[in-house]
PDB file of C-alpha atoms in Angstrom:
ATOM      1  CA  MET A  18      37.152 117.087 183.576  1.00  0.00           C
ATOM      2  CA  LYS A  19      37.938 113.712 181.959  1.00  0.00           C
ATOM      3  CA  ARG A  20      41.537 113.958 183.094  1.00  0.00           C
ATOM      4  CA  VAL A  21      40.431 114.765 186.655  1.00  0.00           C
ATOM      5  CA  CYS A  22      38.036 111.793 186.704  1.00  0.00           C
ATOM      6  CA  ALA A  23      40.675 109.493 185.247  1.00  0.00           C
ATOM      7  CA  ALA A  24      43.202 110.600 187.861  1.00  0.00           C
ATOM      8  CA  SER A  25      40.686 110.080 190.665  1.00  0.00           C
ATOM      9  CA  LEU A  26      39.831 106.639 189.301  1.00  0.00           C
ATOM     10  CA  PHE A  27      43.518 105.711 189.200  1.00  0.00           C
ATOM     11  CA  VAL A  28      43.939 106.773 192.845  1.00  0.00           C
ATOM     12  CA  LEU A  29      40.937 104.688 193.888  1.00  0.00           C
ATOM     13  CA  ILE A  30      42.157 101.588 192.062  1.00  0.00           C
ATOM     14  CA  THR A  31      45.683 102.022 193.434  1.00  0.00           C
ATOM     15  CA  ILE A  32      44.389 102.194 196.999  1.00  0.00           C
ATOM     16  CA  CYS A  33      42.142  99.189 196.408  1.00  0.00           C
ATOM     17  CA  THR A  34      44.865  96.935 195.068  1.00  0.00           C
ATOM     18  CA  THR A  35      47.678  97.838 197.461  1.00  0.00           C
ATOM     19  CA  THR A  36      45.969  98.350 200.788  1.00  0.00           C
ATOM     20  CA  ALA A  37      45.045  96.107 203.715  1.00  0.00           C
ATOM     21  CA  TRP A  38      41.562  97.293 204.655  1.00  0.00           C
ATOM     22  CA  ALA A  39      41.486  96.610 208.402  1.00  0.00           C
ATOM     23  CA  GLY A  40      44.830  98.307 209.009  1.00  0.00           C
ATOM     24  CA  PHE A  41      45.571  99.986 205.659  1.00  0.00           C
ATOM     25  CA  GLY A  42      49.039  98.604 205.109  1.00  0.00           C
ATOM     26  CA  THR A  43      49.471  97.132 208.573  1.00  0.00           C
ATOM     27  CA  HIS A  44      48.828  93.636 209.834  1.00  0.00           C
ATOM     28  CA  TYR A  45      48.035  94.628 213.404  1.00  0.00           C
ATOM     29  CA  THR A  46      44.495  95.914 213.955  1.00  0.00           C
ATOM     30  CA  ASN A  47      44.343  98.804 216.404  1.00  0.00           C
ATOM     31  CA  GLY A  48      41.557  99.139 218.940  1.00  0.00           C
ATOM     32  CA  VAL A  49      41.812  95.761 220.665  1.00  0.00           C
ATOM     33  CA  GLU A  50      43.906  96.947 223.632  1.00  0.00           C
ATOM     34  CA  GLY A  51      43.398  99.927 225.930  1.00  0.00           C
ATOM     35  CA  ILE A  52      43.327 100.158 229.741  1.00  0.00           C
ATOM     36  CA  ARG A  53      46.437  98.450 231.154  1.00  0.00           C
ATOM     37  CA  ALA A  54      47.402  97.503 227.594  1.00  0.00           C
ATOM     38  CA  ALA A  55      51.026  96.846 228.587  1.00  0.00           C
ATOM     39  CA  SER A  56      50.169  94.683 231.624  1.00  0.00           C
ATOM     40  CA  LEU A  57      50.600  90.933 231.136  1.00  0.00           C
ATOM     41  CA  PRO A  58      48.992  88.478 233.579  1.00  0.00           C
ATOM     42  CA  PRO A  59      51.008  86.370 236.053  1.00  0.00           C
ATOM     43  CA  PRO A  60      52.529  83.022 234.971  1.00  0.00           C
ATOM     44  CA  GLY A  61      49.965  80.654 233.507  1.00  0.00           C
ATOM     45  CA  VAL A  62      48.229  79.629 230.284  1.00  0.00           C
ATOM     46  CA  TYR A  63      45.519  81.945 228.941  1.00  0.00           C
ATOM     47  CA  LEU A  64      43.024  82.179 226.109  1.00  0.00           C
ATOM     48  CA  ARG A  65      42.210  85.722 225.049  1.00  0.00           C
ATOM     49  CA  LEU A  66      39.317  85.863 222.592  1.00  0.00           C
ATOM     50  CA  TYR A  67      38.901  89.101 220.628  1.00  0.00           C
ATOM     51  CA  THR A  68      35.603  89.778 218.863  1.00  0.00           C
ATOM     52  CA  VAL A  69      36.061  92.875 216.726  1.00  0.00           C
ATOM     53  CA  PHE A  70      33.871  94.910 214.372  1.00  0.00           C
ATOM     54  CA  TYR A  71      35.258  97.674 212.156  1.00  0.00           C
ATOM     55  CA  GLY A  72      32.888  99.757 210.054  1.00  0.00           C
ATOM     56  CA  ALA A  73      33.640 102.694 207.766  1.00  0.00           C
ATOM     57  CA  ASP A  74      31.781 104.628 205.084  1.00  0.00           C
ATOM     58  CA  GLU A  75      34.455 107.235 204.425  1.00  0.00           C
ATOM     59  CA  LEU A  76      37.635 106.870 202.386  1.00  0.00           C
ATOM     60  CA  LYS A  77      40.091 109.732 202.871  1.00  0.00           C
ATOM     61  CA  ASP A  78      42.755 110.947 200.452  1.00  0.00           C
ATOM     62  CA  ARG A  79      46.257 112.114 201.382  1.00  0.00           C
ATOM     63  CA  ASN A  80      44.857 115.485 202.487  1.00  0.00           C
ATOM     64  CA  GLY A  81      42.155 113.987 204.688  1.00  0.00           C
ATOM     65  CA  ASP A  82      39.338 114.786 202.248  1.00  0.00           C
ATOM     66  CA  GLY A  83      36.677 112.179 201.543  1.00  0.00           C
ATOM     67  CA  PHE A  84      36.138 110.819 198.041  1.00  0.00           C
ATOM     68  CA  GLY A  85      34.414 107.927 196.327  1.00  0.00           C
ATOM     69  CA  ASN A  86      31.384 105.916 197.429  1.00  0.00           C
ATOM     70  CA  PHE A  87      32.866 103.633 200.026  1.00  0.00           C
ATOM     71  CA  ASP A  88      31.484 101.054 202.432  1.00  0.00           C
ATOM     72  CA  LEU A  89      33.475  98.622 204.560  1.00  0.00           C
ATOM     73  CA  ASP A  90      32.443  96.161 207.273  1.00  0.00           C
ATOM     74  CA  VAL A  91      34.979  93.841 208.893  1.00  0.00           C
ATOM     75  CA  PHE A  92      34.050  91.291 211.552  1.00  0.00           C
ATOM     76  CA  ALA A  93      36.742  89.160 213.167  1.00  0.00           C
ATOM     77  CA  VAL A  94      36.905  86.465 215.823  1.00  0.00           C
ATOM     78  CA  VAL A  95      40.511  86.186 216.958  1.00  0.00           C
ATOM     79  CA  PRO A  96      41.716  83.669 219.557  1.00  0.00           C
ATOM     80  CA  ARG A  97      45.080  84.474 221.118  1.00  0.00           C
ATOM     81  CA  PHE A  98      46.883  81.801 223.121  1.00  0.00           C
ATOM     82  CA  ILE A  99      49.288  83.166 225.758  1.00  0.00           C
ATOM     83  CA  TRP A 100      51.764  81.216 227.869  1.00  0.00           C
ATOM     84  CA  VAL A 101      53.464  83.259 230.579  1.00  0.00           C
ATOM     85  CA  THR A 102      56.189  80.987 231.895  1.00  0.00           C
ATOM     86  CA  ASN A 103      57.902  80.806 235.281  1.00  0.00           C
ATOM     87  CA  TYR A 104      61.236  81.404 233.559  1.00  0.00           C
ATOM     88  CA  LYS A 105      62.875  84.717 234.482  1.00  0.00           C
ATOM     89  CA  LEU A 106      65.041  86.807 232.161  1.00  0.00           C
ATOM     90  CA  LEU A 107      66.326  90.269 233.093  1.00  0.00           C
ATOM     91  CA  GLY A 108      63.923  90.189 236.021  1.00  0.00           C
ATOM     92  CA  ALA A 109      60.919  89.661 233.735  1.00  0.00           C
ATOM     93  CA  ASP A 110      58.525  86.792 233.064  1.00  0.00           C
ATOM     94  CA  TYR A 111      59.238  85.179 229.685  1.00  0.00           C
ATOM     95  CA  PHE A 112      56.115  84.649 227.551  1.00  0.00           C
ATOM     96  CA  VAL A 113      55.075  83.451 224.098  1.00  0.00           C
ATOM     97  CA  ASP A 114      51.798  83.828 222.244  1.00  0.00           C
ATOM     98  CA  VAL A 115      50.032  82.919 218.985  1.00  0.00           C
ATOM     99  CA  VAL A 116      47.163  84.789 217.303  1.00  0.00           C
ATOM    100  CA  VAL A 117      44.839  83.044 214.811  1.00  0.00           C
ATOM    101  CA  PRO A 118      42.343  85.443 213.127  1.00  0.00           C
ATOM    102  CA  LEU A 119      39.114  84.439 211.401  1.00  0.00           C
ATOM    103  CA  VAL A 120      37.973  87.398 209.315  1.00  0.00           C
ATOM    104  CA  SER A 121      34.826  88.341 207.396  1.00  0.00           C
ATOM    105  CA  THR A 122      35.090  91.396 205.122  1.00  0.00           C
ATOM    106  CA  ASP A 123      32.411  93.088 203.014  1.00  0.00           C
ATOM    107  CA  ILE A 124      33.638  96.000 200.924  1.00  0.00           C
ATOM    108  CA  SER A 125      32.378  98.106 198.039  1.00  0.00           C
ATOM    109  CA  LEU A 126      33.817 101.114 196.272  1.00  0.00           C
ATOM    110  CA  GLY A 127      32.567 103.360 193.507  1.00  0.00           C
ATOM    111  CA  MET A 128      32.686 106.826 192.018  1.00  0.00           C
ATOM    112  CA  GLY A 129      29.520 108.630 191.015  1.00  0.00           C
ATOM    113  CA  ASN A 130      27.249 106.067 189.376  1.00  0.00           C
ATOM    114  CA  MET A 131      30.172 103.755 188.624  1.00  0.00           C
ATOM    115  CA  THR A 132      30.808 100.739 190.870  1.00  0.00           C
ATOM    116  CA  LEU A 133      34.495  99.811 190.832  1.00  0.00           C
ATOM    117  CA  PHE A 134      33.968  96.621 192.778  1.00  0.00           C
ATOM    118  CA  SER A 135      31.979  94.888 195.487  1.00  0.00           C
ATOM    119  CA  ASP A 136      33.439  91.906 197.310  1.00  0.00           C
ATOM    120  CA  ASP A 137      32.883  89.867 200.450  1.00  0.00           C
ATOM    121  CA  GLN A 138      35.078  87.091 201.839  1.00  0.00           C
ATOM    122  CA  PHE A 139      35.432  84.980 204.971  1.00  0.00           C
ATOM    123  CA  GLY A 140      38.412  82.901 205.979  1.00  0.00           C
ATOM    124  CA  LEU A 141      41.630  82.463 207.905  1.00  0.00           C
ATOM    125  CA  GLY A 142      43.788  85.562 208.130  1.00  0.00           C
ATOM    126  CA  ASP A 143      47.555  85.725 208.575  1.00  0.00           C
ATOM    127  CA  ILE A 144      48.713  84.110 211.822  1.00  0.00           C
ATOM    128  CA  ALA A 145      50.852  86.111 214.279  1.00  0.00           C
ATOM    129  CA  VAL A 146      53.501  84.521 216.495  1.00  0.00           C
ATOM    130  CA  GLU A 147      55.530  86.148 219.270  1.00  0.00           C
ATOM    131  CA  PRO A 148      58.256  83.674 220.262  1.00  0.00           C
ATOM    132  CA  PHE A 149      59.992  86.141 222.570  1.00  0.00           C
ATOM    133  CA  GLY A 150      58.266  88.349 225.110  1.00  0.00           C
ATOM    134  CA  LEU A 151      59.200  89.800 228.496  1.00  0.00           C
ATOM    135  CA  SER A 152      56.814  91.109 231.153  1.00  0.00           C
ATOM    136  CA  TRP A 153      57.919  93.121 234.197  1.00  0.00           C
ATOM    137  CA  HIS A 154      55.863  93.903 237.311  1.00  0.00           C
ATOM    138  CA  GLY A 155      56.953  96.623 239.738  1.00  0.00           C
ATOM    139  CA  GLU A 156      55.370  98.233 242.765  1.00  0.00           C
ATOM    140  CA  ARG A 157      53.774 101.009 240.700  1.00  0.00           C
ATOM    141  CA  TYR A 158      54.306  99.847 237.107  1.00  0.00           C
ATOM    142  CA  ASP A 159      54.088  97.024 234.579  1.00  0.00           C
ATOM    143  CA  ALA A 160      56.114  96.840 231.372  1.00  0.00           C
ATOM    144  CA  ALA A 161      56.353  94.592 228.330  1.00  0.00           C
ATOM    145  CA  LEU A 162      58.667  93.959 225.381  1.00  0.00           C
ATOM    146  CA  ALA A 163      58.072  91.469 222.555  1.00  0.00           C
ATOM    147  CA  PHE A 164      59.320  90.510 219.092  1.00  0.00           C
ATOM    148  CA  GLY A 165      57.014  88.776 216.639  1.00  0.00           C
ATOM    149  CA  ALA A 166      55.971  88.230 213.039  1.00  0.00           C
ATOM    150  CA  TYR A 167      52.882  87.758 210.904  1.00  0.00           C
ATOM    151  CA  LEU A 168      53.014  84.688 208.651  1.00  0.00           C
ATOM    152  CA  PRO A 169      51.297  85.014 205.232  1.00  0.00           C
ATOM    153  CA  VAL A 170      49.197  81.858 205.552  1.00  0.00           C
ATOM    154  CA  GLY A 171      45.783  83.502 205.112  1.00  0.00           C
ATOM    155  CA  GLU A 172      43.655  83.149 202.009  1.00  0.00           C
ATOM    156  CA  TYR A 173      44.581  85.747 199.377  1.00  0.00           C
ATOM    157  CA  ASP A 174      43.686  86.611 195.798  1.00  0.00           C
ATOM    158  CA  GLU A 175      44.894  89.802 194.134  1.00  0.00           C
ATOM    159  CA  THR A 176      41.539  90.156 192.358  1.00  0.00           C
ATOM    160  CA  GLU A 177      39.543  89.887 195.626  1.00  0.00           C
ATOM    161  CA  PRO A 178      39.980  93.041 197.788  1.00  0.00           C
ATOM    162  CA  ALA A 179      38.193  91.387 200.733  1.00  0.00           C
ATOM    163  CA  SER A 180      40.802  88.613 201.000  1.00  0.00           C
ATOM    164  CA  PRO A 181      41.489  87.829 204.694  1.00  0.00           C
ATOM    165  CA  GLY A 182      45.221  87.297 204.052  1.00  0.00           C
ATOM    166  CA  LEU A 183      47.669  89.982 202.913  1.00  0.00           C
ATOM    167  CA  ASN A 184      50.252  87.845 201.063  1.00  0.00           C
ATOM    168  CA  TYR A 185      53.338  89.293 202.749  1.00  0.00           C
ATOM    169  CA  TRP A 186      55.406  88.868 205.906  1.00  0.00           C
ATOM    170  CA  THR A 187      55.446  91.481 208.653  1.00  0.00           C
ATOM    171  CA  GLY A 188      57.927  91.823 211.501  1.00  0.00           C
ATOM    172  CA  MET A 189      56.747  93.603 214.640  1.00  0.00           C
ATOM    173  CA  VAL A 190      58.432  95.016 217.742  1.00  0.00           C
ATOM    174  CA  THR A 191      56.155  95.778 220.703  1.00  0.00           C
ATOM    175  CA  ALA A 192      57.007  97.763 223.841  1.00  0.00           C
ATOM    176  CA  GLY A 193      54.974  99.557 226.470  1.00  0.00           C
ATOM    177  CA  ALA A 194      54.293 100.332 230.103  1.00  0.00           C
ATOM    178  CA  THR A 195      51.465 100.820 232.569  1.00  0.00           C
ATOM    179  CA  TYR A 196      51.907 103.267 235.431  1.00  0.00           C
ATOM    180  CA  TYR A 197      49.681 103.173 238.521  1.00  0.00           C
ATOM    181  CA  LEU A 198      48.901 106.634 239.815  1.00  0.00           C
ATOM    182  CA  ASP A 199      48.138 105.531 243.383  1.00  0.00           C
ATOM    183  CA  GLN A 200      49.494 102.912 245.769  1.00  0.00           C
ATOM    184  CA  ALA A 201      46.264 100.890 245.653  1.00  0.00           C
ATOM    185  CA  LYS A 202      46.528 100.682 241.829  1.00  0.00           C
ATOM    186  CA  THR A 203      42.995 101.964 241.276  1.00  0.00           C
ATOM    187  CA  TRP A 204      44.164 104.566 238.728  1.00  0.00           C
ATOM    188  CA  SER A 205      46.265 103.539 235.724  1.00  0.00           C
ATOM    189  CA  ALA A 206      47.711 105.061 232.562  1.00  0.00           C
ATOM    190  CA  SER A 207      49.072 102.812 229.843  1.00  0.00           C
ATOM    191  CA  ILE A 208      50.674 103.002 226.413  1.00  0.00           C
ATOM    192  CA  LEU A 209      51.616 100.085 224.146  1.00  0.00           C
ATOM    193  CA  ALA A 210      53.638 100.910 221.018  1.00  0.00           C
ATOM    194  CA  ARG A 211      54.329  98.766 217.964  1.00  0.00           C
ATOM    195  CA  TYR A 212      56.647  99.146 214.982  1.00  0.00           C
ATOM    196  CA  GLU A 213      55.857  97.111 211.854  1.00  0.00           C
ATOM    197  CA  PHE A 214      58.081  96.468 208.841  1.00  0.00           C
ATOM    198  CA  HIS A 215      56.665  94.619 205.856  1.00  0.00           C
ATOM    199  CA  GLY A 216      57.849  92.255 203.158  1.00  0.00           C
ATOM    200  CA  GLU A 217      56.897  92.410 199.494  1.00  0.00           C
ATOM    201  CA  ASN A 218      53.581  91.198 198.154  1.00  0.00           C
ATOM    202  CA  ASP A 219      54.789  89.025 195.273  1.00  0.00           C
ATOM    203  CA  ASP A 220      51.512  89.311 193.369  1.00  0.00           C
ATOM    204  CA  THR A 221      51.295  93.116 193.413  1.00  0.00           C
ATOM    205  CA  GLU A 222      55.093  93.655 193.488  1.00  0.00           C
ATOM    206  CA  MET A 223      54.426  96.204 196.223  1.00  0.00           C
ATOM    207  CA  THR A 224      55.995  96.722 199.657  1.00  0.00           C
ATOM    208  CA  ASN A 225      54.073  98.812 202.167  1.00  0.00           C
ATOM    209  CA  GLY A 226      56.013 101.372 204.194  1.00  0.00           C
ATOM    210  CA  ASP A 227      56.858 100.851 207.858  1.00  0.00           C
ATOM    211  CA  ASP A 228      54.251 101.785 210.458  1.00  0.00           C
ATOM    212  CA  PHE A 229      54.458 103.110 214.003  1.00  0.00           C
ATOM    213  CA  HIS A 230      51.371 103.009 216.167  1.00  0.00           C
ATOM    214  CA  PHE A 231      50.381 102.869 219.794  1.00  0.00           C
ATOM    215  CA  GLU A 232      47.302 102.110 221.843  1.00  0.00           C
ATOM    216  CA  TRP A 233      46.638 103.946 225.094  1.00  0.00           C
ATOM    217  CA  GLY A 234      44.278 103.701 228.030  1.00  0.00           C
ATOM    218  CA  ILE A 235      43.426 105.554 231.239  1.00  0.00           C
ATOM    219  CA  GLY A 236      41.410 103.562 233.763  1.00  0.00           C
ATOM    220  CA  LYS A 237      39.807 103.730 237.188  1.00  0.00           C
ATOM    221  CA  LYS A 238      38.696 100.750 239.285  1.00  0.00           C
ATOM    222  CA  LEU A 239      35.284 101.446 240.811  1.00  0.00           C
ATOM    223  CA  ALA A 240      34.875  98.245 242.816  1.00  0.00           C
ATOM    224  CA  GLN A 241      36.470  94.840 243.139  1.00  0.00           C
ATOM    225  CA  PHE A 242      35.367  93.662 239.687  1.00  0.00           C
ATOM    226  CA  TRP A 243      34.650  96.866 237.701  1.00  0.00           C
ATOM    227  CA  GLU A 244      36.945  99.239 235.838  1.00  0.00           C
ATOM    228  CA  ILE A 245      36.052 102.083 233.466  1.00  0.00           C
ATOM    229  CA  GLY A 246      38.036 104.583 231.459  1.00  0.00           C
ATOM    230  CA  ALA A 247      39.043 105.907 228.061  1.00  0.00           C
ATOM    231  CA  ALA A 248      41.097 104.242 225.351  1.00  0.00           C
ATOM    232  CA  GLY A 249      42.331 104.938 221.850  1.00  0.00           C
ATOM    233  CA  TYR A 250      45.149 104.701 219.359  1.00  0.00           C
ATOM    234  CA  CYS A 251      47.379 106.638 216.982  1.00  0.00           C
ATOM    235  CA  GLN A 252      48.911 105.262 213.785  1.00  0.00           C
ATOM    236  CA  TRP A 253      51.389 106.734 211.315  1.00  0.00           C
ATOM    237  CA  GLN A 254      53.093 105.322 208.252  1.00  0.00           C
ATOM    238  CA  VAL A 255      56.712 106.424 208.688  1.00  0.00           C
ATOM    239  CA  THR A 256      58.376 105.301 205.428  1.00  0.00           C
ATOM    240  CA  ASP A 257      57.177 105.382 201.822  1.00  0.00           C
ATOM    241  CA  ASP A 258      55.707 102.442 199.950  1.00  0.00           C
ATOM    242  CA  SER A 259      57.915 100.948 197.257  1.00  0.00           C
ATOM    243  CA  GLY A 260      57.428  98.854 194.138  1.00  0.00           C
ATOM    244  CA  ARG A 261      54.898  98.842 191.323  1.00  0.00           C
ATOM    245  CA  GLY A 262      52.408 101.698 191.591  1.00  0.00           C
ATOM    246  CA  ALA A 263      53.896 103.111 194.812  1.00  0.00           C
ATOM    247  CA  THR A 264      53.312 106.760 195.707  1.00  0.00           C
ATOM    248  CA  ASP A 265      54.709 109.031 198.402  1.00  0.00           C
ATOM    249  CA  SER A 266      51.376 109.156 200.276  1.00  0.00           C
ATOM    250  CA  ARG A 267      51.514 108.025 203.913  1.00  0.00           C
ATOM    251  CA  ASP A 268      48.456 106.993 205.877  1.00  0.00           C
ATOM    252  CA  GLN A 269      47.592 108.037 209.416  1.00  0.00           C
ATOM    253  CA  VAL A 270      44.643 107.805 211.804  1.00  0.00           C
ATOM    254  CA  TYR A 271      43.661 108.546 215.405  1.00  0.00           C
ATOM    255  CA  ALA A 272      40.858 107.140 217.570  1.00  0.00           C
ATOM    256  CA  ALA A 273      39.379 107.514 221.054  1.00  0.00           C
ATOM    257  CA  GLY A 274      36.410 106.240 223.048  1.00  0.00           C
ATOM    258  CA  PRO A 275      35.161 104.574 226.264  1.00  0.00           C
ATOM    259  CA  GLU A 276      36.106 101.224 227.780  1.00  0.00           C
ATOM    260  CA  VAL A 277      34.490  99.051 230.478  1.00  0.00           C
ATOM    261  CA  ASN A 278      36.086  96.016 232.174  1.00  0.00           C
ATOM    262  CA  TYR A 279      34.378  93.431 234.372  1.00  0.00           C
ATOM    263  CA  TYR A 280      35.885  90.356 236.021  1.00  0.00           C
ATOM    264  CA  ILE A 281      33.522  87.346 236.068  1.00  0.00           C
ATOM    265  CA  ALA A 282      34.887  85.557 239.128  1.00  0.00           C
ATOM    266  CA  PRO A 283      32.969  82.234 238.836  1.00  0.00           C
ATOM    267  CA  LEU A 284      34.256  81.804 235.266  1.00  0.00           C
ATOM    268  CA  LYS A 285      37.783  83.088 235.940  1.00  0.00           C
ATOM    269  CA  THR A 286      37.220  85.380 232.959  1.00  0.00           C
ATOM    270  CA  ASN A 287      37.839  89.070 232.389  1.00  0.00           C
ATOM    271  CA  ALA A 288      35.456  90.795 229.956  1.00  0.00           C
ATOM    272  CA  THR A 289      36.359  94.065 228.225  1.00  0.00           C
ATOM    273  CA  PHE A 290      34.141  96.159 225.951  1.00  0.00           C
ATOM    274  CA  ARG A 291      35.608  99.054 224.007  1.00  0.00           C
ATOM    275  CA  TYR A 292      34.208 101.451 221.399  1.00  0.00           C
ATOM    276  CA  VAL A 293      36.380 104.002 219.611  1.00  0.00           C
ATOM    277  CA  MET A 294      35.768 106.416 216.751  1.00  0.00           C
ATOM    278  CA  GLU A 295      38.487 107.340 214.268  1.00  0.00           C
ATOM    279  CA  PHE A 296      39.323 110.896 213.210  1.00  0.00           C
ATOM    280  CA  ASP A 297      41.881 112.869 211.163  1.00  0.00           C
ATOM    281  CA  ALA A 298      42.461 109.899 208.842  1.00  0.00           C
ATOM    282  CA  GLU A 299      44.605 110.367 205.736  1.00  0.00           C
ATOM    283  CA  ASP A 300      45.084 108.009 202.770  1.00  0.00           C
ATOM    284  CA  ARG A 301      42.833 105.317 204.295  1.00  0.00           C
ATOM    285  CA  SER A 302      39.353 104.670 205.655  1.00  0.00           C
ATOM    286  CA  GLU A 303      37.866 106.457 208.674  1.00  0.00           C
ATOM    287  CA  GLY A 304      35.347 104.573 210.798  1.00  0.00           C
ATOM    288  CA  GLU A 305      34.685 103.020 214.178  1.00  0.00           C
ATOM    289  CA  VAL A 306      35.825  99.972 216.131  1.00  0.00           C
ATOM    290  CA  ALA A 307      33.788  97.980 218.639  1.00  0.00           C
ATOM    291  CA  SER A 308      35.477  95.105 220.452  1.00  0.00           C
ATOM    292  CA  LEU A 309      34.615  92.563 223.128  1.00  0.00           C
ATOM    293  CA  THR A 310      37.557  90.723 224.682  1.00  0.00           C
ATOM    294  CA  LEU A 311      37.303  87.699 226.975  1.00  0.00           C
ATOM    295  CA  THR A 312      40.408  86.508 228.830  1.00  0.00           C
ATOM    296  CA  TYR A 313      40.269  83.081 230.478  1.00  0.00           C
ATOM    297  CA  ARG A 314      42.952  81.470 232.640  1.00  0.00           C
ATOM    298  CA  PHE A 315      43.250  77.689 232.397  1.00  0.00           C
TER     299      PHE A 315
END
């Protein structure tokens, strides 16, 4: 029994010290895109403000079984600045964007009557930049391709699991498409995929494995300003972690839920609310994501 408890405790501590809570090894947080996820707006300058809540009270092992006494709440306000230029390349609009996350995390973990840790932090997370992006618009489709990176500028301390920064670089390739099922573009189906590859965390001497994930959405316009549908995401770790304390466990998770969009014409602002619940998680938390996104054109 002591050996079993010691092994379980080691697994818990390993996960705690090598994992990014919001994405569990990934920088990008799923659940913030859905209906028409791969559709960029026309040329112009935009502010897209994501307000995101992630809550979880289950931590899953590599077999998808829950263990430990776990509680996690993450709240983030994330402005994204997008410039879609008038410059054309390969028939597409060239765009750039920058994402600046402000993150509040409250996390606790224990086993039985033992509390391993409890921590809460607020601060600047790692900034994302996409210096190269292309956006196509066809008669019945939209498509996008982008290359970007996450810069490890966020606050980080190896002894503070709720740190908003992750202390490593991440490269990311994004590609996706939206297809309109009717000529009037009232029905749409979209998928936006991302591949992440990570640098080493110098403090933990750990490198997280690569991740592949995609967000999807199916939508229907009901009137001039309303759109409803379903959205979700799938995420898989596709290569093993490496470095100190690395194991061959690979995390995965799926999620689905409803989405509602409304265009506020007087404010030139599109508002999107989305709520998704995760399922079939392995080697990570399993919870729910609620997000409100406001997109304003200057």
